[in-house]
PDB file of C-alpha atoms in Angstrom:
ATOM      1  CA  ASP C  13    -192.876 -50.634 162.459  1.00  0.00           C
ATOM      2  CA  ALA C  14    -193.184 -47.295 160.697  1.00  0.00           C
ATOM      3  CA  LYS C  15    -191.394 -47.119 157.370  1.00  0.00           C
ATOM      4  CA  THR C  16    -188.963 -44.280 156.798  1.00  0.00           C
ATOM      5  CA  THR C  17    -188.139 -42.407 153.620  1.00  0.00           C
ATOM      6  CA  GLN C  18    -184.838 -40.614 153.138  1.00  0.00           C
ATOM      7  CA  PRO C  19    -183.226 -39.004 150.110  1.00  0.00           C
ATOM      8  CA  PRO C  20    -180.542 -41.338 148.737  1.00  0.00           C
ATOM      9  CA  SER C  21    -177.831 -38.685 148.696  1.00  0.00           C
ATOM     10  CA  MET C  22    -177.025 -35.106 149.699  1.00  0.00           C
ATOM     11  CA  ASP C  23    -174.085 -32.747 149.461  1.00  0.00           C
ATOM     12  CA  CYS C  24    -172.996 -30.184 152.013  1.00  0.00           C
ATOM     13  CA  ALA C  25    -170.206 -27.607 152.060  1.00  0.00           C
ATOM     14  CA  GLU C  26    -167.649 -27.966 154.812  1.00  0.00           C
ATOM     15  CA  GLY C  27    -168.429 -25.690 157.747  1.00  0.00           C
ATOM     16  CA  ARG C  28    -172.070 -25.323 156.828  1.00  0.00           C
ATOM     17  CA  ALA C  29    -175.009 -26.982 158.545  1.00  0.00           C
ATOM     18  CA  ALA C  30    -176.122 -30.309 157.112  1.00  0.00           C
ATOM     19  CA  ASN C  31    -179.875 -30.877 157.351  1.00  0.00           C
ATOM     20  CA  LEU C  32    -180.896 -34.460 156.697  1.00  0.00           C
ATOM     21  CA  PRO C  33    -184.638 -35.072 156.361  1.00  0.00           C
ATOM     22  CA  CYS C  34    -186.589 -38.209 157.178  1.00  0.00           C
ATOM     23  CA  ASN C  35    -190.227 -38.932 156.517  1.00  0.00           C
ATOM     24  CA  HIS C  36    -192.051 -41.369 158.818  1.00  0.00           C
ATOM     25  CA  SER C  37    -195.685 -40.551 158.168  1.00  0.00           C
ATOM     26  CA  THR C  38    -197.003 -43.824 159.656  1.00  0.00           C
ATOM     27  CA  ILE C  39    -195.186 -43.497 162.978  1.00  0.00           C
ATOM     28  CA  SER C  40    -197.169 -44.498 166.055  1.00  0.00           C
ATOM     29  CA  GLY C  41    -197.212 -42.761 169.398  1.00  0.00           C
ATOM     30  CA  ASN C  42    -194.794 -45.092 171.153  1.00  0.00           C
ATOM     31  CA  GLU C  43    -192.158 -45.240 168.422  1.00  0.00           C
ATOM     32  CA  TYR C  44    -188.823 -43.537 168.853  1.00  0.00           C
ATOM     33  CA  VAL C  45    -186.874 -41.887 166.047  1.00  0.00           C
ATOM     34  CA  TYR C  46    -183.207 -42.928 165.960  1.00  0.00           C
ATOM     35  CA  TRP C  47    -180.348 -41.691 163.838  1.00  0.00           C
ATOM     36  CA  TYR C  48    -177.172 -43.644 163.158  1.00  0.00           C
ATOM     37  CA  ARG C  49    -174.383 -43.081 160.696  1.00  0.00           C
ATOM     38  CA  GLN C  50    -171.944 -45.416 159.001  1.00  0.00           C
ATOM     39  CA  ILE C  51    -168.604 -44.299 157.731  1.00  0.00           C
ATOM     40  CA  HIS C  52    -167.302 -46.451 154.908  1.00  0.00           C
ATOM     41  CA  SER C  53    -166.409 -50.003 155.969  1.00  0.00           C
ATOM     42  CA  GLN C  54    -167.037 -49.321 159.658  1.00  0.00           C
ATOM     43  CA  GLY C  55    -169.804 -50.280 162.054  1.00  0.00           C
ATOM     44  CA  PRO C  56    -172.750 -47.885 162.416  1.00  0.00           C
ATOM     45  CA  GLN C  57    -172.432 -45.229 165.091  1.00  0.00           C
ATOM     46  CA  TYR C  58    -175.331 -43.999 167.196  1.00  0.00           C
ATOM     47  CA  ILE C  59    -175.984 -40.273 166.882  1.00  0.00           C
ATOM     48  CA  ILE C  60    -179.207 -39.294 168.629  1.00  0.00           C
ATOM     49  CA  HIS C  61    -182.783 -40.360 169.294  1.00  0.00           C
ATOM     50  CA  GLY C  62    -186.064 -38.756 170.326  1.00  0.00           C
ATOM     51  CA  LEU C  63    -189.707 -39.485 170.987  1.00  0.00           C
ATOM     52  CA  LYS C  64    -191.637 -36.221 170.834  1.00  0.00           C
ATOM     53  CA  ASN C  65    -189.375 -33.364 171.819  1.00  0.00           C
ATOM     54  CA  ASN C  66    -186.441 -31.918 169.939  1.00  0.00           C
ATOM     55  CA  GLU C  67    -183.107 -33.230 171.172  1.00  0.00           C
ATOM     56  CA  THR C  68    -179.537 -31.998 171.078  1.00  0.00           C
ATOM     57  CA  ASN C  69    -176.257 -33.592 172.022  1.00  0.00           C
ATOM     58  CA  GLU C  70    -172.613 -32.992 171.261  1.00  0.00           C
ATOM     59  CA  MET C  71    -172.929 -34.514 167.810  1.00  0.00           C
ATOM     60  CA  ALA C  72    -176.193 -33.225 166.409  1.00  0.00           C
ATOM     61  CA  SER C  73    -179.700 -31.880 166.878  1.00  0.00           C
ATOM     62  CA  LEU C  74    -182.891 -33.738 166.127  1.00  0.00           C
ATOM     63  CA  ILE C  75    -185.973 -31.764 165.159  1.00  0.00           C
ATOM     64  CA  ILE C  76    -189.257 -33.710 165.184  1.00  0.00           C
ATOM     65  CA  THR C  77    -192.352 -32.079 163.722  1.00  0.00           C
ATOM     66  CA  GLU C  78    -195.338 -31.590 165.964  1.00  0.00           C
ATOM     67  CA  ASP C  79    -197.319 -34.326 164.180  1.00  0.00           C
ATOM     68  CA  ARG C  80    -194.214 -36.588 164.386  1.00  0.00           C
ATOM     69  CA  LYS C  81    -194.525 -37.511 160.729  1.00  0.00           C
ATOM     70  CA  SER C  82    -191.095 -36.237 159.833  1.00  0.00           C
ATOM     71  CA  SER C  83    -187.817 -35.279 161.409  1.00  0.00           C
ATOM     72  CA  THR C  84    -184.567 -33.560 160.531  1.00  0.00           C
ATOM     73  CA  LEU C  85    -181.088 -34.358 161.728  1.00  0.00           C
ATOM     74  CA  ILE C  86    -178.889 -31.279 161.890  1.00  0.00           C
ATOM     75  CA  LEU C  87    -175.103 -31.376 161.928  1.00  0.00           C
ATOM     76  CA  PRO C  88    -174.407 -27.732 162.790  1.00  0.00           C
ATOM     77  CA  HIS C  89    -170.926 -27.394 161.299  1.00  0.00           C
ATOM     78  CA  ALA C  90    -170.221 -30.266 158.928  1.00  0.00           C
ATOM     79  CA  THR C  91    -166.653 -31.451 158.497  1.00  0.00           C
ATOM     80  CA  LEU C  92    -165.114 -33.807 155.958  1.00  0.00           C
ATOM     81  CA  ARG C  93    -165.204 -36.525 158.628  1.00  0.00           C
ATOM     82  CA  ASP C  94    -169.002 -36.320 158.643  1.00  0.00           C
ATOM     83  CA  THR C  95    -169.114 -37.882 155.170  1.00  0.00           C
ATOM     84  CA  ALA C  96    -171.091 -41.072 155.766  1.00  0.00           C
ATOM     85  CA  VAL C  97    -174.381 -42.850 155.240  1.00  0.00           C
ATOM     86  CA  TYR C  98    -177.006 -41.608 157.695  1.00  0.00           C
ATOM     87  CA  TYR C  99    -179.822 -43.929 158.745  1.00  0.00           C
ATOM     88  CA  CYS C 100    -183.153 -42.761 160.146  1.00  0.00           C
ATOM     89  CA  ILE C 101    -185.008 -45.518 161.998  1.00  0.00           C
ATOM     90  CA  VAL C 102    -188.229 -45.669 163.946  1.00  0.00           C
ATOM     91  CA  ARG C 103    -188.930 -48.396 166.464  1.00  0.00           C
ATOM     92  CA  VAL C 104    -190.914 -48.993 169.615  1.00  0.00           C
ATOM     93  CA  GLY C 105    -189.134 -49.359 172.893  1.00  0.00           C
ATOM     94  CA  ASN C 106    -189.614 -52.381 175.118  1.00  0.00           C
ATOM     95  CA  ASN C 107    -190.550 -54.798 172.383  1.00  0.00           C
ATOM     96  CA  ASN C 108    -190.777 -58.388 173.536  1.00  0.00           C
ATOM     97  CA  ALA C 109    -189.674 -59.618 170.149  1.00  0.00           C
ATOM     98  CA  GLY C 110    -186.421 -57.809 170.563  1.00  0.00           C
ATOM     99  CA  ASN C 111    -185.527 -54.169 170.124  1.00  0.00           C
ATOM    100  CA  MET C 112    -184.536 -54.789 166.570  1.00  0.00           C
ATOM    101  CA  LEU C 113    -183.690 -51.758 164.539  1.00  0.00           C
ATOM    102  CA  THR C 114    -184.184 -52.082 160.797  1.00  0.00           C
ATOM    103  CA  PHE C 115    -181.635 -50.223 158.710  1.00  0.00           C
ATOM    104  CA  GLY C 116    -182.787 -49.244 155.231  1.00  0.00           C
ATOM    105  CA  GLY C 117    -180.807 -47.525 152.528  1.00  0.00           C
ATOM    106  CA  GLY C 118    -180.132 -44.257 154.374  1.00  0.00           C
ATOM    107  CA  THR C 119    -178.825 -40.959 152.986  1.00  0.00           C
ATOM    108  CA  ARG C 120    -175.296 -40.762 151.674  1.00  0.00           C
ATOM    109  CA  LEU C 121    -173.979 -37.383 152.844  1.00  0.00           C
ATOM    110  CA  MET C 122    -170.980 -36.008 151.028  1.00  0.00           C
ATOM    111  CA  VAL C 123    -169.258 -33.077 152.738  1.00  0.00           C
ATOM    112  CA  LYS C 124    -167.197 -31.111 150.247  1.00  0.00           C
ATOM    113  CA  PRO C 125    -164.323 -28.662 150.868  1.00  0.00           C
TER     114      PRO C 125
ATOM    115  CA  ASP S   5    -162.670 -48.712 177.292  1.00  0.00           C
ATOM    116  CA  GLY S   6    -165.964 -50.546 176.957  1.00  0.00           C
ATOM    117  CA  GLY S   7    -166.977 -51.775 173.557  1.00  0.00           C
ATOM    118  CA  ILE S   8    -167.516 -54.606 171.143  1.00  0.00           C
ATOM    119  CA  THR S   9    -164.694 -56.552 169.551  1.00  0.00           C
ATOM    120  CA  GLN S  10    -165.199 -58.506 166.367  1.00  0.00           C
ATOM    121  CA  SER S  11    -162.638 -60.853 164.894  1.00  0.00           C
ATOM    122  CA  PRO S  12    -161.262 -61.509 162.429  1.00  0.00           C
ATOM    123  CA  LYS S  13    -161.590 -58.236 160.537  1.00  0.00           C
ATOM    124  CA  TYR S  14    -161.039 -59.980 157.209  1.00  0.00           C
ATOM    125  CA  LEU S  15    -161.673 -63.655 156.455  1.00  0.00           C
ATOM    126  CA  PHE S  16    -161.406 -65.707 153.306  1.00  0.00           C
ATOM    127  CA  ARG S  17    -163.161 -69.022 152.935  1.00  0.00           C
ATOM    128  CA  LYS S  18    -163.370 -71.699 150.329  1.00  0.00           C
ATOM    129  CA  GLU S  19    -166.775 -72.882 149.224  1.00  0.00           C
ATOM    130  CA  GLY S  20    -168.106 -75.680 151.420  1.00  0.00           C
ATOM    131  CA  GLN S  21    -166.308 -74.561 154.563  1.00  0.00           C
ATOM    132  CA  ASN S  22    -167.918 -73.376 157.754  1.00  0.00           C
ATOM    133  CA  VAL S  23    -166.438 -70.289 159.397  1.00  0.00           C
ATOM    134  CA  THR S  24    -167.057 -68.742 162.799  1.00  0.00           C
ATOM    135  CA  LEU S  25    -166.995 -65.002 163.476  1.00  0.00           C
ATOM    136  CA  SER S  26    -166.272 -63.883 166.991  1.00  0.00           C
ATOM    137  CA  CYS S  27    -168.093 -61.115 168.871  1.00  0.00           C
ATOM    138  CA  GLU S  28    -167.210 -60.107 172.428  1.00  0.00           C
ATOM    139  CA  GLN S  29    -168.593 -57.202 174.471  1.00  0.00           C
ATOM    140  CA  ASN S  30    -167.593 -55.769 177.849  1.00  0.00           C
ATOM    141  CA  LEU S  31    -170.513 -53.354 178.132  1.00  0.00           C
ATOM    142  CA  ASN S  32    -172.537 -55.666 180.381  1.00  0.00           C
ATOM    143  CA  HIS S  33    -175.319 -55.576 177.787  1.00  0.00           C
ATOM    144  CA  ASP S  34    -177.994 -58.236 177.907  1.00  0.00           C
ATOM    145  CA  ALA S  35    -178.883 -58.305 174.219  1.00  0.00           C
ATOM    146  CA  MET S  36    -176.641 -59.049 171.270  1.00  0.00           C
ATOM    147  CA  TYR S  37    -177.308 -59.032 167.533  1.00  0.00           C
ATOM    148  CA  TRP S  38    -175.801 -60.084 164.204  1.00  0.00           C
ATOM    149  CA  TYR S  39    -176.446 -58.126 161.029  1.00  0.00           C
ATOM    150  CA  ARG S  40    -175.355 -58.705 157.468  1.00  0.00           C
ATOM    151  CA  GLN S  41    -174.593 -55.902 155.025  1.00  0.00           C
ATOM    152  CA  ASP S  42    -174.139 -56.304 151.275  1.00  0.00           C
ATOM    153  CA  PRO S  43    -172.428 -53.624 149.158  1.00  0.00           C
ATOM    154  CA  GLY S  44    -174.480 -50.439 148.908  1.00  0.00           C
ATOM    155  CA  GLN S  45    -177.286 -51.892 151.020  1.00  0.00           C
ATOM    156  CA  GLY S  46    -178.670 -51.429 154.506  1.00  0.00           C
ATOM    157  CA  LEU S  47    -178.318 -53.913 157.353  1.00  0.00           C
ATOM    158  CA  ARG S  48    -180.345 -57.105 157.660  1.00  0.00           C
ATOM    159  CA  LEU S  49    -180.818 -58.943 160.939  1.00  0.00           C
ATOM    160  CA  ILE S  50    -179.550 -62.520 161.089  1.00  0.00           C
ATOM    161  CA  TYR S  51    -179.972 -63.544 164.744  1.00  0.00           C
ATOM    162  CA  TYR S  52    -180.398 -61.862 168.087  1.00  0.00           C
ATOM    163  CA  SER S  53    -180.162 -62.933 171.686  1.00  0.00           C
ATOM    164  CA  GLN S  54    -181.878 -61.316 174.654  1.00  0.00           C
ATOM    165  CA  ILE S  55    -180.320 -63.468 177.338  1.00  0.00           C
ATOM    166  CA  VAL S  56    -177.756 -66.202 177.857  1.00  0.00           C
ATOM    167  CA  ASN S  57    -178.717 -69.585 176.374  1.00  0.00           C
ATOM    168  CA  ASP S  58    -181.504 -68.082 174.310  1.00  0.00           C
ATOM    169  CA  PHE S  59    -181.548 -66.639 170.793  1.00  0.00           C
ATOM    170  CA  GLN S  60    -184.055 -65.899 168.050  1.00  0.00           C
ATOM    171  CA  LYS S  61    -183.953 -65.907 164.269  1.00  0.00           C
ATOM    172  CA  GLY S  62    -183.966 -62.619 162.443  1.00  0.00           C
ATOM    173  CA  ASP S  63    -184.982 -61.947 158.865  1.00  0.00           C
ATOM    174  CA  ILE S  64    -182.240 -63.954 157.133  1.00  0.00           C
ATOM    175  CA  ALA S  65    -181.201 -66.767 159.514  1.00  0.00           C
ATOM    176  CA  GLU S  66    -180.972 -69.561 156.932  1.00  0.00           C
ATOM    177  CA  GLY S  67    -177.438 -70.878 156.594  1.00  0.00           C
ATOM    178  CA  TYR S  68    -176.266 -69.313 159.867  1.00  0.00           C
ATOM    179  CA  SER S  69    -176.034 -70.541 163.449  1.00  0.00           C
ATOM    180  CA  VAL S  70    -175.243 -68.851 166.760  1.00  0.00           C
ATOM    181  CA  SER S  71    -174.680 -69.675 170.408  1.00  0.00           C
ATOM    182  CA  ARG S  72    -174.902 -67.603 173.583  1.00  0.00           C
ATOM    183  CA  GLU S  73    -173.143 -69.515 176.332  1.00  0.00           C
ATOM    184  CA  LYS S  74    -171.802 -66.387 178.008  1.00  0.00           C
ATOM    185  CA  LYS S  75    -173.244 -62.922 178.370  1.00  0.00           C
ATOM    186  CA  GLU S  76    -170.159 -61.404 176.822  1.00  0.00           C
ATOM    187  CA  SER S  77    -169.954 -63.600 173.728  1.00  0.00           C
ATOM    188  CA  PHE S  78    -172.182 -64.217 170.700  1.00  0.00           C
ATOM    189  CA  PRO S  79    -170.302 -66.077 167.940  1.00  0.00           C
ATOM    190  CA  LEU S  80    -171.804 -66.484 164.478  1.00  0.00           C
ATOM    191  CA  THR S  81    -171.121 -69.525 162.302  1.00  0.00           C
ATOM    192  CA  VAL S  82    -171.570 -69.146 158.574  1.00  0.00           C
ATOM    193  CA  THR S  83    -172.280 -72.647 157.332  1.00  0.00           C
ATOM    194  CA  SER S  84    -171.813 -74.170 153.915  1.00  0.00           C
ATOM    195  CA  ALA S  85    -175.599 -74.015 153.541  1.00  0.00           C
ATOM    196  CA  GLN S  86    -175.418 -70.222 153.167  1.00  0.00           C
ATOM    197  CA  LYS S  87    -175.545 -69.714 149.419  1.00  0.00           C
ATOM    198  CA  ASN S  88    -174.108 -66.211 149.220  1.00  0.00           C
ATOM    199  CA  PRO S  89    -171.931 -65.734 152.303  1.00  0.00           C
ATOM    200  CA  THR S  90    -169.667 -62.987 150.953  1.00  0.00           C
ATOM    201  CA  ALA S  91    -170.678 -59.919 152.954  1.00  0.00           C
ATOM    202  CA  PHE S  92    -169.819 -57.510 155.762  1.00  0.00           C
ATOM    203  CA  TYR S  93    -170.979 -58.882 159.132  1.00  0.00           C
ATOM    204  CA  LEU S  94    -171.756 -56.586 162.042  1.00  0.00           C
ATOM    205  CA  CYS S  95    -172.278 -57.499 165.663  1.00  0.00           C
ATOM    206  CA  ALA S  96    -174.099 -55.187 168.066  1.00  0.00           C
ATOM    207  CA  SER S  97    -175.278 -55.139 171.667  1.00  0.00           C
ATOM    208  CA  SER S  98    -177.739 -53.199 173.767  1.00  0.00           C
ATOM    209  CA  ILE S  99    -179.395 -53.078 177.145  1.00  0.00           C
ATOM    210  CA  TRP S 100    -182.687 -54.910 177.374  1.00  0.00           C
ATOM    211  CA  GLY S 101    -185.654 -53.205 178.906  1.00  0.00           C
ATOM    212  CA  ARG S 102    -188.115 -50.363 178.680  1.00  0.00           C
ATOM    213  CA  GLY S 103    -187.661 -47.208 176.711  1.00  0.00           C
ATOM    214  CA  ALA S 104    -185.409 -46.329 173.833  1.00  0.00           C
ATOM    215  CA  ASN S 105    -182.899 -48.870 172.686  1.00  0.00           C
ATOM    216  CA  VAL S 106    -179.447 -47.795 171.527  1.00  0.00           C
ATOM    217  CA  LEU S 107    -177.248 -50.296 169.726  1.00  0.00           C
ATOM    218  CA  THR S 108    -173.486 -50.300 170.012  1.00  0.00           C
ATOM    219  CA  PHE S 109    -171.785 -51.843 167.013  1.00  0.00           C
ATOM    220  CA  GLY S 110    -168.475 -53.543 166.483  1.00  0.00           C
ATOM    221  CA  ALA S 111    -166.115 -52.679 163.632  1.00  0.00           C
ATOM    222  CA  GLY S 112    -167.337 -55.557 161.501  1.00  0.00           C
ATOM    223  CA  SER S 113    -165.917 -58.678 159.849  1.00  0.00           C
ATOM    224  CA  ARG S 114    -165.620 -58.900 156.095  1.00  0.00           C
ATOM    225  CA  LEU S 115    -166.047 -62.434 154.753  1.00  0.00           C
ATOM    226  CA  THR S 116    -165.060 -63.334 151.218  1.00  0.00           C
ATOM    227  CA  VAL S 117    -165.754 -66.728 149.693  1.00  0.00           C
ATOM    228  CA  LEU S 118    -163.233 -67.742 147.083  1.00  0.00           C
TER     229      LEU S 118
END
C-alpha cells in the first residue's frame, strides 16, 4: 500500500477554511484516498474518499492532484467541533486479503476561537 | 439507527485475567475488524473477519483471540498472554466487495490492567 505523509499538527481559526494536506507519492492507479477523523476518545469517523476526481459531500471537499501524488481535505468553515485528528489513508478496493485500512499518525487539527 | 455497539466502554482487569470485549453491528455488514490504539498513536489491526466462521490475523494478533459465530457479532478476547493489554480497542465493520471500502467504527472500549 502507498505510504502517506501528513503534518503532525495544524491550527485553524474558527469560521475559516481548514486545508489539510496529504502526500501519497507512491500511490498506484487502483488505490483510493480516504479521510477519517477521530475526536478525542471516540471511534474514527469516515469523512470522504476519492479515486481520481475531486469529491464533495456535506462534511468536506477532497481535492486530488492530477498526478494523484497528493491530496487536500478542505473543511470549508471550521468549527470548534472539528478539532480532531485527521487520517489520510490510501488503499486498494476489492482486496482479497481484506480491505484493511492502515491508520498512521494523522494530523492533529486545532480549531481556535 | 444502524451502527456498531461496543461494550463495556471502560474495563479494568488484573494481570493474568482474560477479558472479552463485545462488538455488535446491525448494519448487515459482512466484514468486521478489531483495532488497537495506544495513546498518541494511530490504529493497529488485530484481527478481521470477512465472513461468518472465518477470521484472519492482523498485524498484532499475538495474545488476542476472536470468534465469528454470527454475522452481527465479533467478540475479542484479550488473554493473559498479551503483555501490554492496556489500550483503547476499536471495532469496525464494512461491506465486502468491489470498489471503495468505508469502515464504520464503534465508540471503543478502554481496557486498563491494574
